[in-house]
Coordinates of C-alpha atoms and ligand atoms in Angstrom, one line a residue:
M12 CA 214.4 -45.4 3.2
R13 CA 216.1 -46.8 6.0
P14 CA 217.3 -44.0 8.1
L15 CA 213.5 -43.0 8.1
L16 CA 212.0 -46.6 9.2
E17 CA 214.5 -47.3 11.7
T18 CA 214.6 -43.6 13.6
T19 CA 210.5 -43.8 13.5
A20 CA 211.0 -47.5 14.8
D21 CA 213.3 -46.3 18.0
H22 CA 210.4 -43.6 17.9
A23 CA 207.6 -45.9 19.2
I24 CA 209.7 -48.5 21.0
R25 CA 211.2 -45.2 23.1
Y26 CA 206.9 -44.7 23.8
L27 CA 206.2 -48.3 24.7
E28 CA 209.1 -48.5 27.1
T29 CA 208.7 -45.4 28.8
I30 CA 204.9 -45.1 28.7
N31 CA 204.2 -46.5 32.4
E32 CA 206.1 -43.5 33.6
R33 CA 203.9 -40.6 32.4
S34 CA 200.7 -39.9 33.4
V35 CA 198.5 -42.3 31.4
A36 CA 196.2 -39.4 30.9
P37 CA 197.7 -36.6 29.1
G38 CA 199.0 -32.9 30.7
A39 CA 197.7 -29.8 30.0
E40 CA 201.0 -28.4 28.8
S41 CA 201.1 -31.6 26.1
L42 CA 197.7 -30.6 25.1
R43 CA 198.5 -27.4 25.1
Q44 CA 201.4 -28.3 22.2
L45 CA 198.6 -29.3 20.1
S46 CA 198.0 -26.2 18.4
R47 CA 201.6 -26.3 16.6
L48 CA 199.9 -28.6 14.6
D49 CA 197.2 -25.9 13.5
E50 CA 199.8 -24.3 10.6
P51 CA 198.9 -23.9 7.2
L52 CA 198.9 -26.5 4.5
P53 CA 202.7 -26.7 3.6
A54 CA 203.1 -25.4 0.1
G55 CA 206.2 -27.7 -0.8
V56 CA 208.0 -30.6 0.3
S57 CA 209.9 -30.9 4.1
G58 CA 211.8 -33.6 4.9
E59 CA 210.8 -36.8 6.1
A60 CA 212.6 -36.6 9.0
E61 CA 211.0 -33.5 10.1
V62 CA 207.7 -35.0 9.7
I63 CA 208.4 -37.9 12.3
R64 CA 210.5 -35.7 14.3
M65 CA 207.1 -33.4 14.6
L66 CA 204.8 -36.4 14.9
D67 CA 206.3 -37.9 17.7
E68 CA 207.4 -34.6 19.3
I69 CA 204.0 -33.4 19.4
G70 CA 201.9 -36.5 19.3
S71 CA 203.2 -39.1 21.4
P72 CA 202.8 -36.7 24.6
A73 CA 199.6 -36.0 23.8
S74 CA 198.5 -39.6 23.5
M75 CA 196.2 -41.2 25.9
A76 CA 198.6 -44.2 27.0
M77 CA 195.8 -46.3 26.5
A78 CA 198.9 -49.0 25.1
G79 CA 200.7 -48.8 28.9
S80 CA 199.0 -51.1 31.8
R81 CA 196.8 -48.8 33.9
F82 CA 194.3 -47.6 31.3
F83 CA 191.0 -48.6 32.4
G84 CA 188.7 -46.7 30.2
F85 CA 185.9 -48.2 28.1
V86 CA 186.5 -51.8 26.7
I87 CA 190.2 -51.2 25.4
G88 CA 193.1 -53.6 25.3
G89 CA 196.7 -52.8 24.8
S90 CA 198.9 -54.4 21.8
L91 CA 200.7 -57.2 22.0
P92 CA 203.9 -56.8 20.9
V93 CA 203.3 -59.5 18.5
A94 CA 200.7 -58.2 17.0
L95 CA 201.9 -54.5 16.9
A96 CA 205.3 -56.2 15.0
A97 CA 202.8 -57.9 12.7
S98 CA 200.9 -54.6 11.8
W99 CA 204.6 -52.9 11.2
L100 CA 205.3 -56.2 8.8
A101 CA 201.9 -55.9 7.0
T102 CA 201.3 -52.4 6.6
A103 CA 204.6 -52.3 4.7
W104 CA 203.6 -55.2 2.6
D105 CA 200.7 -52.6 2.0
Q106 CA 198.3 -55.7 0.5
N107 CA 194.7 -54.0 -0.5
S108 CA 193.6 -57.2 0.7
A109 CA 190.1 -58.4 -1.6
L110 CA 190.8 -61.3 -3.3
Y111 CA 192.7 -64.5 -2.8
R112 CA 194.4 -64.2 -6.1
V113 CA 196.0 -60.8 -5.8
T114 CA 196.7 -61.1 -2.4
P115 CA 197.6 -64.8 -1.4
A116 CA 199.4 -64.6 1.6
T117 CA 197.4 -61.9 3.7
A118 CA 194.3 -63.8 2.4
H119 CA 195.6 -67.0 3.3
L120 CA 196.3 -66.0 6.8
E121 CA 193.3 -64.2 7.2
Q122 CA 191.8 -68.0 5.9
V123 CA 194.1 -69.5 8.7
A124 CA 192.7 -66.9 11.6
L125 CA 189.4 -67.3 11.1
R126 CA 189.4 -71.0 11.2
W127 CA 191.4 -70.9 14.4
L128 CA 189.1 -68.5 16.0
L129 CA 186.0 -70.5 15.4
E130 CA 188.2 -73.6 17.0
L131 CA 188.9 -70.7 20.0
L132 CA 185.9 -69.5 20.6
E133 CA 183.5 -73.1 20.0
L134 CA 181.5 -72.2 17.1
P135 CA 180.1 -74.1 14.1
A136 CA 183.3 -74.6 12.0
E137 CA 181.8 -74.3 9.0
S138 CA 180.7 -70.9 9.8
G139 CA 182.1 -67.8 7.8
G140 CA 183.6 -64.8 8.9
A141 CA 184.5 -61.1 8.3
F142 CA 187.7 -59.3 10.0
V143 CA 186.2 -55.6 9.7
T144 CA 187.2 -52.3 11.6
G145 CA 185.3 -53.1 15.3
A146 CA 182.3 -54.8 16.9
T147 CA 180.2 -51.9 15.4
V148 CA 181.2 -53.3 11.8
A149 CA 180.8 -56.6 12.8
N150 CA 177.4 -56.1 13.7
F151 CA 176.2 -54.4 10.5
T152 CA 177.6 -57.5 8.6
A153 CA 176.6 -60.4 10.6
L154 CA 173.3 -58.6 10.6
A155 CA 172.9 -58.1 7.1
A156 CA 173.4 -62.0 6.5
A157 CA 170.4 -62.0 9.3
R158 CA 168.4 -59.6 7.0
H159 CA 169.3 -61.5 3.8
T160 CA 168.3 -64.4 5.5
V161 CA 164.9 -63.6 7.6
L162 CA 163.7 -62.0 3.9
E163 CA 164.5 -64.8 1.7
N164 CA 163.0 -67.4 3.7
A165 CA 159.9 -65.0 3.4
G166 CA 160.4 -65.0 -0.5
W167 CA 161.7 -61.3 -0.7
N168 CA 165.4 -60.9 -2.2
V169 CA 166.5 -57.8 0.1
E170 CA 169.9 -57.5 -1.7
A171 CA 168.1 -57.1 -5.3
D172 CA 165.0 -55.4 -4.1
G173 CA 165.9 -53.0 -0.9
L174 CA 163.5 -52.9 1.8
F175 CA 160.7 -50.6 -0.2
G176 CA 157.4 -52.7 -0.1
A177 CA 159.5 -56.3 1.9
P178 CA 157.9 -58.4 4.3
P179 CA 158.5 -56.6 7.8
I180 CA 160.7 -57.9 10.1
T181 CA 160.5 -57.9 13.9
V182 CA 164.0 -57.2 15.9
V183 CA 163.6 -57.8 19.6
I184 CA 166.7 -56.6 21.5
G185 CA 167.3 -56.6 25.4
D186 CA 166.8 -53.2 26.8
E187 CA 170.7 -53.0 27.8
A188 CA 171.6 -54.0 24.1
H189 CA 174.8 -51.6 23.3
P190 CA 174.3 -48.0 20.8
S191 CA 176.5 -49.6 18.3
L192 CA 174.0 -52.4 17.6
I193 CA 171.2 -50.3 17.7
K194 CA 173.0 -48.1 15.5
S195 CA 173.9 -51.1 13.2
L196 CA 170.1 -51.8 13.5
G197 CA 169.7 -48.3 11.4
L198 CA 172.2 -48.5 9.1
L199 CA 170.5 -51.7 7.4
G200 CA 167.0 -49.7 7.4
L201 CA 165.7 -52.0 10.1
G202 CA 165.5 -49.0 12.6
R203 CA 166.9 -47.4 15.9
E204 CA 163.6 -46.9 17.2
R205 CA 161.9 -49.8 15.6
V206 CA 162.6 -52.5 17.7
V207 CA 161.0 -54.8 20.8
R208 CA 162.6 -53.7 23.6
V209 CA 163.1 -57.0 26.4
P210 CA 163.2 -55.8 29.9
V211 CA 166.5 -56.5 31.9
D212 CA 167.5 -57.8 35.7
G213 CA 169.8 -55.7 38.2
Q214 CA 172.5 -56.9 35.6
G215 CA 171.7 -56.0 32.7
R216 CA 170.2 -59.4 31.5
M217 CA 167.7 -60.1 28.9
R218 CA 165.0 -61.6 30.8
A219 CA 164.1 -64.9 28.5
S220 CA 160.6 -65.1 30.1
A221 CA 159.6 -61.8 29.1
L222 CA 160.9 -62.7 25.4
P223 CA 157.6 -61.6 23.3
A224 CA 155.5 -64.3 21.0
L225 CA 157.6 -64.4 17.8
R226 CA 156.2 -64.7 14.5
G227 CA 157.5 -64.3 11.0
P228 CA 160.6 -63.4 9.6
T229 CA 162.4 -62.1 13.0
I230 CA 165.7 -61.2 14.4
V231 CA 167.0 -61.6 18.2
C232 CA 169.7 -59.5 18.9
T233 CA 171.3 -61.0 22.6
Q234 CA 174.5 -59.4 24.0
A235 CA 177.0 -61.5 25.7
G236 CA 178.4 -58.9 27.8
N237 CA 177.2 -55.7 29.1
V238 CA 179.6 -52.9 28.6
N239 CA 179.2 -52.0 32.2
T240 CA 178.6 -55.0 33.9
G241 CA 180.0 -57.6 32.0
A242 CA 176.6 -59.7 32.2
F243 CA 175.3 -62.5 29.6
D244 CA 172.0 -62.7 28.3
P245 CA 170.5 -66.7 28.6
I246 CA 171.5 -67.2 24.8
G247 CA 171.1 -70.7 25.4
E248 CA 167.5 -70.6 26.5
I249 CA 166.8 -67.6 23.9
S250 CA 168.3 -69.3 21.1
E251 CA 166.4 -72.6 21.8
A252 CA 162.6 -70.4 21.9
A253 CA 164.0 -68.3 18.9
H254 CA 164.7 -71.5 16.8
E255 CA 161.3 -73.0 17.5
V256 CA 159.5 -70.3 14.7
G257 CA 162.6 -70.1 12.7
A258 CA 163.7 -66.7 14.0
W259 CA 167.6 -65.7 13.9
V260 CA 169.5 -65.1 16.6
H261 CA 172.8 -62.4 16.8
V262 CA 175.1 -62.2 19.6
D263 CA 176.5 -59.1 20.2
G264 CA 180.0 -60.4 22.1
A265 CA 181.8 -57.6 21.5
F266 CA 184.5 -58.8 24.5
G267 CA 182.2 -61.1 26.4
L268 CA 182.7 -63.7 23.4
W269 CA 186.3 -64.3 25.2
A270 CA 184.9 -65.9 28.2
Q271 CA 184.5 -68.9 25.5
V272 CA 188.4 -69.5 26.0
A273 CA 188.6 -68.8 30.0
P274 CA 187.9 -72.3 32.2
T275 CA 186.7 -69.9 35.2
R276 CA 184.4 -68.1 32.6
K277 CA 182.3 -70.5 30.7
H278 CA 179.5 -71.1 32.2
L279 CA 178.8 -67.2 31.1
S280 CA 178.7 -68.0 27.6
A281 CA 176.8 -71.3 27.9
G282 CA 174.3 -71.6 24.4
V283 CA 176.1 -69.3 22.7
E284 CA 176.9 -72.0 20.3
K285 CA 173.3 -71.9 19.5
A286 CA 172.9 -68.9 18.1
D287 CA 173.3 -67.9 13.7
S288 CA 175.9 -65.1 14.3
W289 CA 178.2 -63.6 16.5
A290 CA 180.3 -60.3 16.4
T291 CA 183.5 -59.6 18.2
D292 CA 186.3 -57.2 18.6
G293 CA 189.8 -57.9 18.0
H294 CA 191.1 -55.2 19.5
K295 CA 189.6 -55.1 23.5
W296 CA 190.2 -58.6 24.2
L297 CA 192.8 -60.3 21.8
N298 CA 195.1 -57.1 22.1
V299 CA 195.7 -56.7 18.5
P300 CA 196.3 -52.9 17.5
Y301 CA 193.3 -50.5 16.5
D302 CA 191.4 -51.6 14.3
S303 CA 189.9 -54.9 14.5
G304 CA 186.6 -56.9 14.5
V305 CA 185.2 -60.1 13.6
A306 CA 181.9 -61.0 12.3
F307 CA 180.9 -65.1 12.3
V308 CA 178.2 -66.3 10.2
R309 CA 177.1 -70.4 10.5
D310 CA 175.0 -70.0 7.2
A311 CA 178.4 -68.9 5.3
D312 CA 176.3 -68.4 2.7
A313 CA 174.7 -65.7 4.0
L314 CA 177.5 -63.6 4.8
R315 CA 178.4 -64.2 1.1
A316 CA 175.1 -63.1 -0.5
A317 CA 174.5 -60.2 1.6
M318 CA 178.4 -58.8 1.1
A319 CA 179.8 -60.2 -2.6
I320 CA 180.3 -58.3 -5.6
T321 CA 181.6 -59.5 -9.2
A322 CA 182.8 -57.2 -11.9
E323 CA 184.3 -57.8 -14.8
Y324 CA 187.6 -56.1 -13.8
L325 CA 187.8 -58.2 -10.7
P326 CA 189.7 -61.7 -10.8
T327 CA 187.2 -63.5 -8.0
A328 CA 187.6 -66.9 -9.2
T329 CA 189.7 -69.0 -6.9
P330 CA 188.9 -71.8 -5.1
H331 CA 190.2 -70.0 -2.0
R332 CA 188.3 -67.7 0.3
N333 CA 188.1 -63.7 -1.0
P334 CA 188.2 -61.9 2.2
A335 CA 185.9 -59.2 0.2
D336 CA 183.0 -61.8 -0.1
F337 CA 182.1 -61.3 3.2
T338 CA 183.2 -57.6 4.5
P339 CA 181.4 -54.4 3.3
E340 CA 184.6 -52.9 2.0
L341 CA 186.1 -54.1 -1.2
S342 CA 189.9 -52.0 -0.4
R343 CA 190.9 -53.0 3.0
R344 CA 194.0 -53.9 5.1
A345 CA 194.2 -57.4 6.3
R346 CA 193.2 -57.2 9.9
G347 CA 193.2 -61.2 10.4
V348 CA 197.3 -60.7 9.9
E349 CA 197.4 -59.6 13.5
V350 CA 195.0 -61.6 15.0
W351 CA 197.0 -64.5 13.4
A352 CA 200.1 -63.4 15.3
A353 CA 198.6 -62.9 18.3
L354 CA 196.9 -66.5 18.3
R355 CA 200.2 -68.3 16.5
H356 CA 201.8 -66.7 19.6
L357 CA 199.7 -66.9 22.4
G358 CA 198.1 -70.4 21.2
R359 CA 194.9 -71.7 23.3
A360 CA 196.7 -71.3 27.2
G361 CA 197.7 -67.9 26.2
V362 CA 194.6 -66.3 25.5
A363 CA 192.9 -68.4 27.9
D364 CA 195.2 -66.9 30.8
L365 CA 195.3 -63.2 29.5
V366 CA 191.3 -63.7 29.9
E367 CA 191.3 -65.1 33.2
R368 CA 194.1 -62.6 34.4
C369 CA 192.1 -59.6 33.8
C370 CA 189.0 -61.2 35.5
R371 CA 191.4 -61.4 38.6
H372 CA 192.5 -58.2 38.4
A373 CA 189.2 -57.1 38.0
R374 CA 188.0 -59.5 40.9
R375 CA 190.5 -57.8 43.2
F376 CA 189.8 -54.4 42.2
S377 CA 186.1 -54.7 43.3
E378 CA 186.8 -57.0 46.4
A379 CA 189.8 -54.1 47.8
L380 CA 187.4 -50.8 46.4
G381 CA 184.4 -52.7 48.5
D382 CA 186.2 -53.1 51.5
A383 CA 187.8 -49.7 51.6
G384 CA 184.1 -48.5 52.1
Y385 CA 182.8 -48.1 48.2
D386 CA 179.7 -49.5 46.5
I387 CA 180.4 -51.9 43.7
L388 CA 177.1 -52.0 42.3
N389 CA 177.9 -55.0 39.7
D390 CA 178.3 -58.8 40.6
V391 CA 181.9 -58.7 39.2
V392 CA 181.7 -62.0 36.9
L393 CA 184.3 -60.7 34.3
N394 CA 186.5 -57.8 33.5
Q395 CA 184.0 -54.7 34.3
V396 CA 183.6 -53.3 38.1
L397 CA 181.2 -50.5 38.7
V398 CA 182.3 -48.5 42.0
S399 CA 179.8 -45.9 42.9
F400 CA 181.5 -42.9 45.5
G401 CA 177.8 -41.5 46.3
D402 CA 176.1 -38.8 45.0
V403 CA 176.6 -37.6 40.7
T404 CA 178.6 -34.8 41.9
T405 CA 180.7 -36.8 44.3
T406 CA 181.5 -40.0 42.0
R407 CA 182.3 -37.3 38.9
R408 CA 184.2 -34.7 41.1
I409 CA 186.4 -38.2 42.5
I410 CA 186.7 -39.5 39.0
A411 CA 188.2 -36.3 37.6
A412 CA 190.4 -35.9 40.2
I413 CA 191.5 -40.1 39.2
Q414 CA 191.9 -39.0 36.1
A415 CA 194.2 -36.0 36.4
D416 CA 196.2 -38.1 39.0
G417 CA 197.5 -39.7 36.2
T418 CA 198.3 -43.1 37.8
C419 CA 195.5 -44.8 36.4
W420 CA 192.4 -43.7 34.2
C421 CA 188.9 -44.8 34.6
G422 CA 185.4 -43.5 33.2
E423 CA 182.6 -42.8 33.9
T424 CA 179.1 -44.3 33.2
E425 CA 175.4 -44.1 35.1
W426 CA 173.8 -47.8 36.0
Q427 CA 170.4 -47.9 36.5
G428 CA 170.1 -44.6 37.7
R429 CA 173.1 -44.5 39.7
P430 CA 176.2 -42.4 39.0
A431 CA 179.6 -44.9 39.0
M432 CA 183.3 -45.2 37.8
R433 CA 183.9 -47.9 35.3
I434 CA 187.0 -49.8 35.7
S435 CA 187.5 -52.3 32.9
V436 CA 190.7 -54.3 32.5
S437 CA 191.4 -55.8 29.2
S438 CA 195.2 -55.1 28.4
W439 CA 197.6 -58.5 28.6
A440 CA 199.9 -55.3 30.3
T441 CA 198.1 -55.3 33.4
T442 CA 200.0 -56.8 36.1
A443 CA 199.1 -57.4 39.5
A444 CA 201.3 -54.2 40.7
D445 CA 199.6 -52.5 38.1
V446 CA 196.3 -53.4 40.2
E447 CA 197.9 -52.4 43.7
L448 CA 199.2 -49.2 42.6
S449 CA 195.9 -48.0 41.2
L450 CA 194.4 -48.8 44.0
E451 CA 196.2 -46.8 45.7
A452 CA 195.7 -43.9 43.9
I453 CA 192.2 -44.2 43.2
T454 CA 191.2 -44.5 47.2
R455 CA 194.0 -41.8 48.3
V456 CA 192.1 -39.1 45.5
A457 CA 188.8 -40.5 47.1
R458 CA 190.2 -40.1 50.6
A459 CA 191.7 -36.5 50.3
D460 CA 187.9 -35.5 48.7
Q461 CA 186.3 -37.0 51.1
Q462 CA 188.6 -34.8 53.5
A463 CA 188.7 -32.0 51.3
Q464 CA 184.5 -32.0 51.1
R465 CA 184.4 -31.5 54.9
N466 CA 187.0 -28.9 55.1
P467 CA 187.1 -26.7 52.5
Q468 CA 191.1 -25.6 53.0
R469 CA 192.0 -29.0 52.5
L470 CA 190.0 -28.5 48.7
E471 CA 192.2 -25.8 47.5
E472 CA 195.4 -27.8 48.4
S473 CA 194.7 -30.8 47.3
N474 CA 193.5 -29.2 43.8
E475 CA 197.0 -27.5 43.8
G476 CA 198.7 -31.1 44.3
R477 CA 196.6 -32.6 41.5
I478 CA 197.7 -29.7 39.2
T479 CA 201.4 -29.7 40.3
S480 CA 201.0 -33.5 39.6
S481 CA 199.6 -32.7 36.0
R482 CA 202.1 -30.8 35.3
R483 CA 204.3 -32.7 36.3
S484 CA 203.6 -35.6 34.4
S485 CA 203.2 -33.3 31.0
Ligands
PLP501 C1 178.9 -54.7 23.7 C2 179.5 -54.4 23.0 N1 179.0 -54.2 21.4 C3 179.6 -53.3 20.4 C4 180.7 -52.2 20.8 C5 181.0 -51.9 20.0 O1 182.6 -52.1 19.8 P1 183.6 -50.9 18.8 O2 184.0 -49.4 19.7 O3 184.9 -51.7 18.4 O4 183.1 -51.1 17.5 C6 181.1 -52.5 22.3 C7 182.1 -51.3 22.6 O5 182.6 -51.0 23.5 C8 180.6 -53.3 23.0 O6 180.8 -53.4 24.9

């Protein structure tokens, strides 16, 4: 076993050590090589070393360099080396971390990680929590607790009797709610479309004044950090209004909840602690490896009521926290171990520095691109920048050229009817030098495109250049 694991570690280390020397997006030749995987199911055993060699040889070059320092797509953090190392060790432990009595080490680590998260994010210390796969499932988990409570208050036991014949629940969301939150509502039987949508402003913030009159079992879903602009709903104000009529307030804070940790950003999430439940990601701003999300619920009993099960064969009785009492899954890996490692390493100051640094880099991107004459479509309050290069066709063409250039990777979006490139700075690994290198590439590619549009002959030459550069990088 030792040579196999040591060789694999060597492959992984070499991958990470050289990640910034390659194109961020995989090149065309690397993608073509993926067809080597399309072989028949092997009839018999083949050597382990050969399997890993194949994985590295074919898989590594065809991967997107998300672990590198110049990937700015979606909202994707890298992996802190300490969190990656913890993940390796915990994977070697192979703990099915459902119950404390069976897997005490991982259950205890998750208990500590949860306590630290609540302290760091300044959420109520008594809250229950669940380590799950990501914000989508964290939203689902927290909203299951919300559904439990608002129906229990109306005299209905939703876990026992389901939603057939239950009192209707009013669900309120902002017009800019993330689609994964809406999906969670669908999974819970609350409907993706049967929601009351509240209008938003130019940054995507719910207008608190447009909140409808609330009555009966009600869940209000707010957002800390819009996936495009980084903007925050006025959560404190909404919570106060909603609580007056006994409604439940949930916060989707996939990445924005981390503003709580950063002294210069904390004003954005003001009042977030007034809500009843929160969802966030570990794999975004805390930079632990995929996949990792966390749900927090102020009333831990409500979360347990929505999630816990018992069975004759399960040793559930313990004075400690059984992880699976709070999660949709029974069998599960202990995602909290990597969260523990990241927090144990960074401490409060380290997490604050990580968040502040990403925000500073985002600000530099927006200032430099604005100075270069491109439109910045959002108020850059956090780590998200929306830049437009003109009309849809031009913006899309330039984004594709930037991706093909390979220096960095940014995705596309549409913001309130305008096409844009999204820059999300979410990785511990990104340095000021990476930002300058990426800015040079973005402006070079955008200018070349503009010149080529004026002179089609140059368009052909610039396309040639792109192909050559992507070949080189593959
Ligand atoms: C605000 C918000 N909510 C939810 C999600 C979904 O998170 P995940 O993909 O980790 O499930 C995202 C992802 O970017 C997000 O930005």
